[in-house]
Amino acid sequence: MAKSTISNTKKMQLKTLPQLFIFTICLFLTSCSIFFSEKNGGLILPDGFEAVVVVDSLPGRARHLAVNENGDIYVKGNRFVEGGMNFVLRDENKDGRADIIKNFGPDLKEGAYATSMRIHNGYLYTSSEMLVYRYKLDAKSMIPMGEPEYIVIDSGRRREHDGKPLAFDGKGHIFVPFGAPSDACQVENRLPGSPGMNPCPILDSNAGVWMFDENKLNQFRTVDGVKVATGLRSLVAMTWNTQDNSLYCVGHGRDGLVNTWPQYYNAWQSALLPSEAFYKLKPGANAGWPYYYFDQMKGKVMLNPEYGGNGKIENTDTTIETPIVGFPGHFAPNDLLFYTGDQFPARYKNGAFVAFHGSTIRAPYPQAGYIIAFVPFVNGKPQKWEVFADGFTGRDTLVNTSDSKYRPMGLAQGPDGSLYISESEKGKIWKVKFNGKKEDFTEKSLAKMKERENRTYVKNPDIDLDNLERNKVAIGGEKLYQMNCLMCHQKNGKGDGVRFPSIAASDWVNGNKDTLISVLLKGLEGPIKINGQPFVGMMPKFSQLPDRDIASILSYIRKNFGNNSDSITKTEVAIVRQRLRLIKMKQMQLQQLSEKK
């Protein structure tokens, strides 16, 4: 067979040489197209910058990372892997790519919010949702030897907004934030119209940054920590700036204004607000949560609707911080790095890189973020932010979070001044270097990056033209799904896989009807497992909806997104609602009896 094939091929070459020449040229052009499309590992960078793929994927994916003086890269995973969720990568032949990959860690099944990786004073510091711990680094071993030392222990159970980025002031202190598990400290979280608690009872223990002794073991926030900043709902991007010896952060804003306050906010405003705010945290700083939020379009701190705001009432409290930069809402800032190297052009010296993981709740408008932004600092003052690295999404318009090929996550500076970038979908890592002439780097070198600001996942959407649901008529359960569920679970039902679980081909959706009905009537707070994957989050109750609407939503879900189960009737919802009401009455009676005793 082989000889016959070769013989036939030779005959064909003699008869169709012109066609084969054209075919060869096409193959060459196709190869060039593939090569150029993968140039810089798919990243789009300013002129003179180049990127190499350190590793294409890690088994535990990736969140944050740190680079040691010898070039070893330490990475925090976001999925449990036997042997530990911490990885170390080594480039032995110095071509920029990892040749050896090992993993290690304590026997902890750290969740998807496991975060932070910092090298400080000969130690590797990292964190899970509930722990901050460190290893002593050993020059003779890639993997840190010995057992970890636990520095800070979070009490209670895992909850929303438990990311724990770390920062050091160089004076023996470590800074750790503790998030707030709600949108605005409401009486009933995410229930439409629910008022905020005033004063908010959790501000003493949450929604701020605490300072600890970096060398003291087994510390607890309310016992050993000193609160240095408050009014911060959720922090994942935080660092210490050695130029002015100050703590900086970029916070996650609240969710879904249109879902809870449709009388004050439309879907367009909800997609853009509130700002992901960049703060310089002076000692005692108050960023305003839960009473206030920052509107980057107005450049004003505004009163939250839970506390009497309506989208128009501005803050009058002079103690509330105004951000130094206001990024668009829901970009999801997940790392912050001040560049101190000399490899990049002078424009980047002492400026701030921000990794935007990308939005999940911008529907019906395109999801946005998914870039590395840069904020130049001139004489210590921030300037207008710009796109530094793009190309992560693989497409322009993102309907669902899962449409993005990569989601930027972590940033680290290498000993040679290179910038390392990690992403969370596959665990890909890039090393970015500047290989041009620094003296030739001008505003013209940024021209193609300026154009990237017009991408749908970067620009502010047009209120009409960019509405992905415009001119689409939905009826019944589909319309109710769009009104109540689309923002979190998304158009394809897959959520974001971290905060908002998938309802596509879900064991919960296709399982017991009463359990599913109860979720909508009571709400749900994790940790839970869906299709074997753990989630820690909070779903609000929808008991305010009539039985008919709940039945329509659940029936629509059970017939779509890869689900194939029978419908749920209004009567079935009414039976579960009555059962829950009786259980609640019984619990109240038991509580009253207990109080009398």
PDB file of C-alpha atoms in Angstrom, residues 441-597:
ATOM      1  CA  PHE A 441       9.116  53.900  22.902  1.00  0.00           C
ATOM      2  CA  THR A 442       6.627  56.765  22.468  1.00  0.00           C
ATOM      3  CA  GLU A 443       2.874  57.371  22.384  1.00  0.00           C
ATOM      4  CA  LYS A 444       2.913  55.938  18.844  1.00  0.00           C
ATOM      5  CA  SER A 445       4.005  52.613  20.333  1.00  0.00           C
ATOM      6  CA  LEU A 446       0.633  52.492  22.114  1.00  0.00           C
ATOM      7  CA  ALA A 447      -1.503  53.161  19.017  1.00  0.00           C
ATOM      8  CA  LYS A 448      -2.783  49.613  18.554  1.00  0.00           C
ATOM      9  CA  MET A 449      -3.557  49.351  22.270  1.00  0.00           C
ATOM     10  CA  LYS A 450      -5.633  52.552  22.063  1.00  0.00           C
ATOM     11  CA  GLU A 451      -7.709  50.799  19.411  1.00  0.00           C
ATOM     12  CA  ARG A 452      -8.357  47.917  21.810  1.00  0.00           C
ATOM     13  CA  GLU A 453     -10.328  50.320  23.998  1.00  0.00           C
ATOM     14  CA  ASN A 454     -13.152  50.063  21.425  1.00  0.00           C
ATOM     15  CA  ARG A 455     -13.631  46.346  22.017  1.00  0.00           C
ATOM     16  CA  THR A 456     -17.036  45.494  23.456  1.00  0.00           C
ATOM     17  CA  TYR A 457     -15.417  44.028  26.582  1.00  0.00           C
ATOM     18  CA  VAL A 458     -13.538  47.293  27.277  1.00  0.00           C
ATOM     19  CA  LYS A 459     -15.703  50.215  26.187  1.00  0.00           C
ATOM     20  CA  ASN A 460     -18.878  51.435  27.858  1.00  0.00           C
ATOM     21  CA  PRO A 461     -21.702  49.735  25.938  1.00  0.00           C
ATOM     22  CA  ASP A 462     -24.199  51.704  23.895  1.00  0.00           C
ATOM     23  CA  ILE A 463     -27.496  51.562  25.776  1.00  0.00           C
ATOM     24  CA  ASP A 464     -29.398  50.386  22.676  1.00  0.00           C
ATOM     25  CA  LEU A 465     -26.980  48.988  20.100  1.00  0.00           C
ATOM     26  CA  ASP A 466     -25.027  46.807  22.545  1.00  0.00           C
ATOM     27  CA  ASN A 467     -28.091  45.330  24.289  1.00  0.00           C
ATOM     28  CA  LEU A 468     -27.804  41.677  23.263  1.00  0.00           C
ATOM     29  CA  GLU A 469     -31.474  41.039  23.997  1.00  0.00           C
ATOM     30  CA  ARG A 470     -32.839  43.939  21.934  1.00  0.00           C
ATOM     31  CA  ASN A 471     -35.539  42.985  19.441  1.00  0.00           C
ATOM     32  CA  LYS A 472     -35.773  39.530  21.010  1.00  0.00           C
ATOM     33  CA  VAL A 473     -39.191  38.470  22.229  1.00  0.00           C
ATOM     34  CA  ALA A 474     -39.219  36.100  25.186  1.00  0.00           C
ATOM     35  CA  ILE A 475     -42.361  34.595  26.654  1.00  0.00           C
ATOM     36  CA  GLY A 476     -43.373  32.758  29.794  1.00  0.00           C
ATOM     37  CA  GLY A 477     -40.607  31.024  31.687  1.00  0.00           C
ATOM     38  CA  GLU A 478     -37.860  32.333  29.388  1.00  0.00           C
ATOM     39  CA  LYS A 479     -38.826  35.942  30.074  1.00  0.00           C
ATOM     40  CA  LEU A 480     -39.003  35.315  33.824  1.00  0.00           C
ATOM     41  CA  TYR A 481     -35.594  33.610  33.651  1.00  0.00           C
ATOM     42  CA  GLN A 482     -34.144  36.661  31.903  1.00  0.00           C
ATOM     43  CA  MET A 483     -35.620  38.987  34.511  1.00  0.00           C
ATOM     44  CA  ASN A 484     -34.551  37.025  37.597  1.00  0.00           C
ATOM     45  CA  CYS A 485     -31.780  34.557  36.754  1.00  0.00           C
ATOM     46  CA  LEU A 486     -29.914  35.606  33.601  1.00  0.00           C
ATOM     47  CA  MET A 487     -27.538  38.035  35.289  1.00  0.00           C
ATOM     48  CA  CYS A 488     -25.913  35.339  37.439  1.00  0.00           C
ATOM     49  CA  HIS A 489     -26.527  32.028  35.649  1.00  0.00           C
ATOM     50  CA  GLN A 490     -26.066  33.644  32.208  1.00  0.00           C
ATOM     51  CA  LYS A 491     -27.650  33.043  28.832  1.00  0.00           C
ATOM     52  CA  ASN A 492     -26.189  29.542  28.457  1.00  0.00           C
ATOM     53  CA  GLY A 493     -27.008  28.524  32.055  1.00  0.00           C
ATOM     54  CA  LYS A 494     -23.349  27.843  32.866  1.00  0.00           C
ATOM     55  CA  GLY A 495     -22.779  30.697  35.350  1.00  0.00           C
ATOM     56  CA  ASP A 496     -19.117  31.488  35.870  1.00  0.00           C
ATOM     57  CA  GLY A 497     -18.139  28.216  37.510  1.00  0.00           C
ATOM     58  CA  VAL A 498     -16.843  29.972  40.640  1.00  0.00           C
ATOM     59  CA  ARG A 499     -19.365  32.301  42.248  1.00  0.00           C
ATOM     60  CA  PHE A 500     -22.426  31.322  40.227  1.00  0.00           C
ATOM     61  CA  PRO A 501     -22.822  27.601  39.556  1.00  0.00           C
ATOM     62  CA  SER A 502     -23.984  26.017  36.343  1.00  0.00           C
ATOM     63  CA  ILE A 503     -27.617  24.953  36.015  1.00  0.00           C
ATOM     64  CA  ALA A 504     -26.813  23.217  32.701  1.00  0.00           C
ATOM     65  CA  ALA A 505     -27.255  19.435  32.904  1.00  0.00           C
ATOM     66  CA  SER A 506     -27.337  19.931  36.667  1.00  0.00           C
ATOM     67  CA  ASP A 507     -28.058  17.222  39.223  1.00  0.00           C
ATOM     68  CA  TRP A 508     -29.886  19.830  41.315  1.00  0.00           C
ATOM     69  CA  VAL A 509     -32.104  20.939  38.435  1.00  0.00           C
ATOM     70  CA  ASN A 510     -32.925  17.420  37.276  1.00  0.00           C
ATOM     71  CA  GLY A 511     -33.204  16.002  40.789  1.00  0.00           C
ATOM     72  CA  ASN A 512     -35.908  16.177  43.430  1.00  0.00           C
ATOM     73  CA  LYS A 513     -38.570  18.773  42.572  1.00  0.00           C
ATOM     74  CA  ASP A 514     -39.244  19.755  46.176  1.00  0.00           C
ATOM     75  CA  THR A 515     -35.560  20.477  46.769  1.00  0.00           C
ATOM     76  CA  LEU A 516     -35.399  22.670  43.684  1.00  0.00           C
ATOM     77  CA  ILE A 517     -38.587  24.547  44.612  1.00  0.00           C
ATOM     78  CA  SER A 518     -37.246  25.079  48.135  1.00  0.00           C
ATOM     79  CA  VAL A 519     -34.091  26.697  46.730  1.00  0.00           C
ATOM     80  CA  LEU A 520     -36.138  29.408  45.043  1.00  0.00           C
ATOM     81  CA  LEU A 521     -38.436  29.886  48.027  1.00  0.00           C
ATOM     82  CA  LYS A 522     -35.768  29.860  50.758  1.00  0.00           C
ATOM     83  CA  GLY A 523     -32.602  30.851  48.922  1.00  0.00           C
ATOM     84  CA  LEU A 524     -29.384  28.943  49.373  1.00  0.00           C
ATOM     85  CA  GLU A 525     -26.042  29.584  51.004  1.00  0.00           C
ATOM     86  CA  GLY A 526     -23.020  27.335  50.465  1.00  0.00           C
ATOM     87  CA  PRO A 527     -20.882  25.422  50.674  1.00  0.00           C
ATOM     88  CA  ILE A 528     -22.679  23.025  48.324  1.00  0.00           C
ATOM     89  CA  LYS A 529     -21.720  20.617  45.555  1.00  0.00           C
ATOM     90  CA  ILE A 530     -23.222  20.692  42.066  1.00  0.00           C
ATOM     91  CA  ASN A 531     -22.264  17.887  39.708  1.00  0.00           C
ATOM     92  CA  GLY A 532     -19.470  17.121  42.168  1.00  0.00           C
ATOM     93  CA  GLN A 533     -17.980  20.632  42.065  1.00  0.00           C
ATOM     94  CA  PRO A 534     -17.940  22.629  45.325  1.00  0.00           C
ATOM     95  CA  PHE A 535     -19.349  26.158  45.473  1.00  0.00           C
ATOM     96  CA  VAL A 536     -19.373  28.756  48.203  1.00  0.00           C
ATOM     97  CA  GLY A 537     -21.890  31.457  47.506  1.00  0.00           C
ATOM     98  CA  MET A 538     -25.290  32.836  48.243  1.00  0.00           C
ATOM     99  CA  MET A 539     -28.459  32.642  46.164  1.00  0.00           C
ATOM    100  CA  PRO A 540     -31.260  34.987  47.263  1.00  0.00           C
ATOM    101  CA  LYS A 541     -34.739  33.699  47.875  1.00  0.00           C
ATOM    102  CA  PHE A 542     -37.501  34.438  45.380  1.00  0.00           C
ATOM    103  CA  SER A 543     -40.434  33.894  47.716  1.00  0.00           C
ATOM    104  CA  GLN A 544     -41.753  37.285  46.620  1.00  0.00           C
ATOM    105  CA  LEU A 545     -42.689  35.727  43.257  1.00  0.00           C
ATOM    106  CA  PRO A 546     -46.105  34.044  42.959  1.00  0.00           C
ATOM    107  CA  ASP A 547     -46.343  30.272  42.675  1.00  0.00           C
ATOM    108  CA  ARG A 548     -47.158  30.573  38.970  1.00  0.00           C
ATOM    109  CA  ASP A 549     -43.945  32.444  38.161  1.00  0.00           C
ATOM    110  CA  ILE A 550     -41.728  30.102  40.181  1.00  0.00           C
ATOM    111  CA  ALA A 551     -43.286  27.128  38.403  1.00  0.00           C
ATOM    112  CA  SER A 552     -42.668  28.787  35.016  1.00  0.00           C
ATOM    113  CA  ILE A 553     -39.012  29.569  35.776  1.00  0.00           C
ATOM    114  CA  LEU A 554     -38.235  26.082  37.050  1.00  0.00           C
ATOM    115  CA  SER A 555     -40.109  24.402  34.201  1.00  0.00           C
ATOM    116  CA  TYR A 556     -38.131  26.481  31.686  1.00  0.00           C
ATOM    117  CA  ILE A 557     -34.829  25.570  33.364  1.00  0.00           C
ATOM    118  CA  ARG A 558     -35.725  21.858  33.514  1.00  0.00           C
ATOM    119  CA  LYS A 559     -36.412  21.844  29.742  1.00  0.00           C
ATOM    120  CA  ASN A 560     -33.356  23.832  28.628  1.00  0.00           C
ATOM    121  CA  PHE A 561     -29.565  24.101  29.079  1.00  0.00           C
ATOM    122  CA  GLY A 562     -29.098  20.373  28.491  1.00  0.00           C
ATOM    123  CA  ASN A 563     -31.721  19.454  31.083  1.00  0.00           C
ATOM    124  CA  ASN A 564     -34.584  17.151  30.124  1.00  0.00           C
ATOM    125  CA  SER A 565     -36.972  16.788  33.060  1.00  0.00           C
ATOM    126  CA  ASP A 566     -40.714  17.193  33.459  1.00  0.00           C
ATOM    127  CA  SER A 567     -42.359  20.503  34.284  1.00  0.00           C
ATOM    128  CA  ILE A 568     -43.201  21.860  37.722  1.00  0.00           C
ATOM    129  CA  THR A 569     -46.765  22.950  38.409  1.00  0.00           C
ATOM    130  CA  LYS A 570     -48.149  25.889  40.381  1.00  0.00           C
ATOM    131  CA  THR A 571     -49.769  23.403  42.798  1.00  0.00           C
ATOM    132  CA  GLU A 572     -46.428  21.714  43.506  1.00  0.00           C
ATOM    133  CA  VAL A 573     -44.912  25.084  44.370  1.00  0.00           C
ATOM    134  CA  ALA A 574     -47.877  25.941  46.628  1.00  0.00           C
ATOM    135  CA  ILE A 575     -47.497  22.651  48.550  1.00  0.00           C
ATOM    136  CA  VAL A 576     -43.773  23.268  49.211  1.00  0.00           C
ATOM    137  CA  ARG A 577     -44.437  26.884  50.180  1.00  0.00           C
ATOM    138  CA  GLN A 578     -47.044  25.805  52.728  1.00  0.00           C
ATOM    139  CA  ARG A 579     -44.734  23.117  54.108  1.00  0.00           C
ATOM    140  CA  LEU A 580     -41.929  25.648  54.587  1.00  0.00           C
ATOM    141  CA  ARG A 581     -44.338  28.051  56.249  1.00  0.00           C
ATOM    142  CA  LEU A 582     -45.406  25.364  58.750  1.00  0.00           C
ATOM    143  CA  ILE A 583     -41.756  24.460  59.461  1.00  0.00           C
ATOM    144  CA  LYS A 584     -40.960  28.099  60.135  1.00  0.00           C
ATOM    145  CA  MET A 585     -43.945  28.446  62.475  1.00  0.00           C
ATOM    146  CA  LYS A 586     -42.847  25.319  64.358  1.00  0.00           C
ATOM    147  CA  GLN A 587     -39.300  26.689  64.705  1.00  0.00           C
ATOM    148  CA  MET A 588     -40.617  29.982  66.070  1.00  0.00           C
ATOM    149  CA  GLN A 589     -42.783  28.150  68.622  1.00  0.00           C
ATOM    150  CA  LEU A 590     -39.811  26.074  69.776  1.00  0.00           C
ATOM    151  CA  GLN A 591     -37.699  29.207  70.082  1.00  0.00           C
ATOM    152  CA  GLN A 592     -40.362  30.930  72.176  1.00  0.00           C
ATOM    153  CA  LEU A 593     -40.596  27.909  74.478  1.00  0.00           C
ATOM    154  CA  SER A 594     -36.825  27.868  74.834  1.00  0.00           C
ATOM    155  CA  GLU A 595     -36.757  31.571  75.735  1.00  0.00           C
ATOM    156  CA  LYS A 596     -39.443  31.072  78.402  1.00  0.00           C
ATOM    157  CA  LYS A 597     -37.366  28.358  80.047  1.00  0.00           C
TER     158      LYS A 597
END
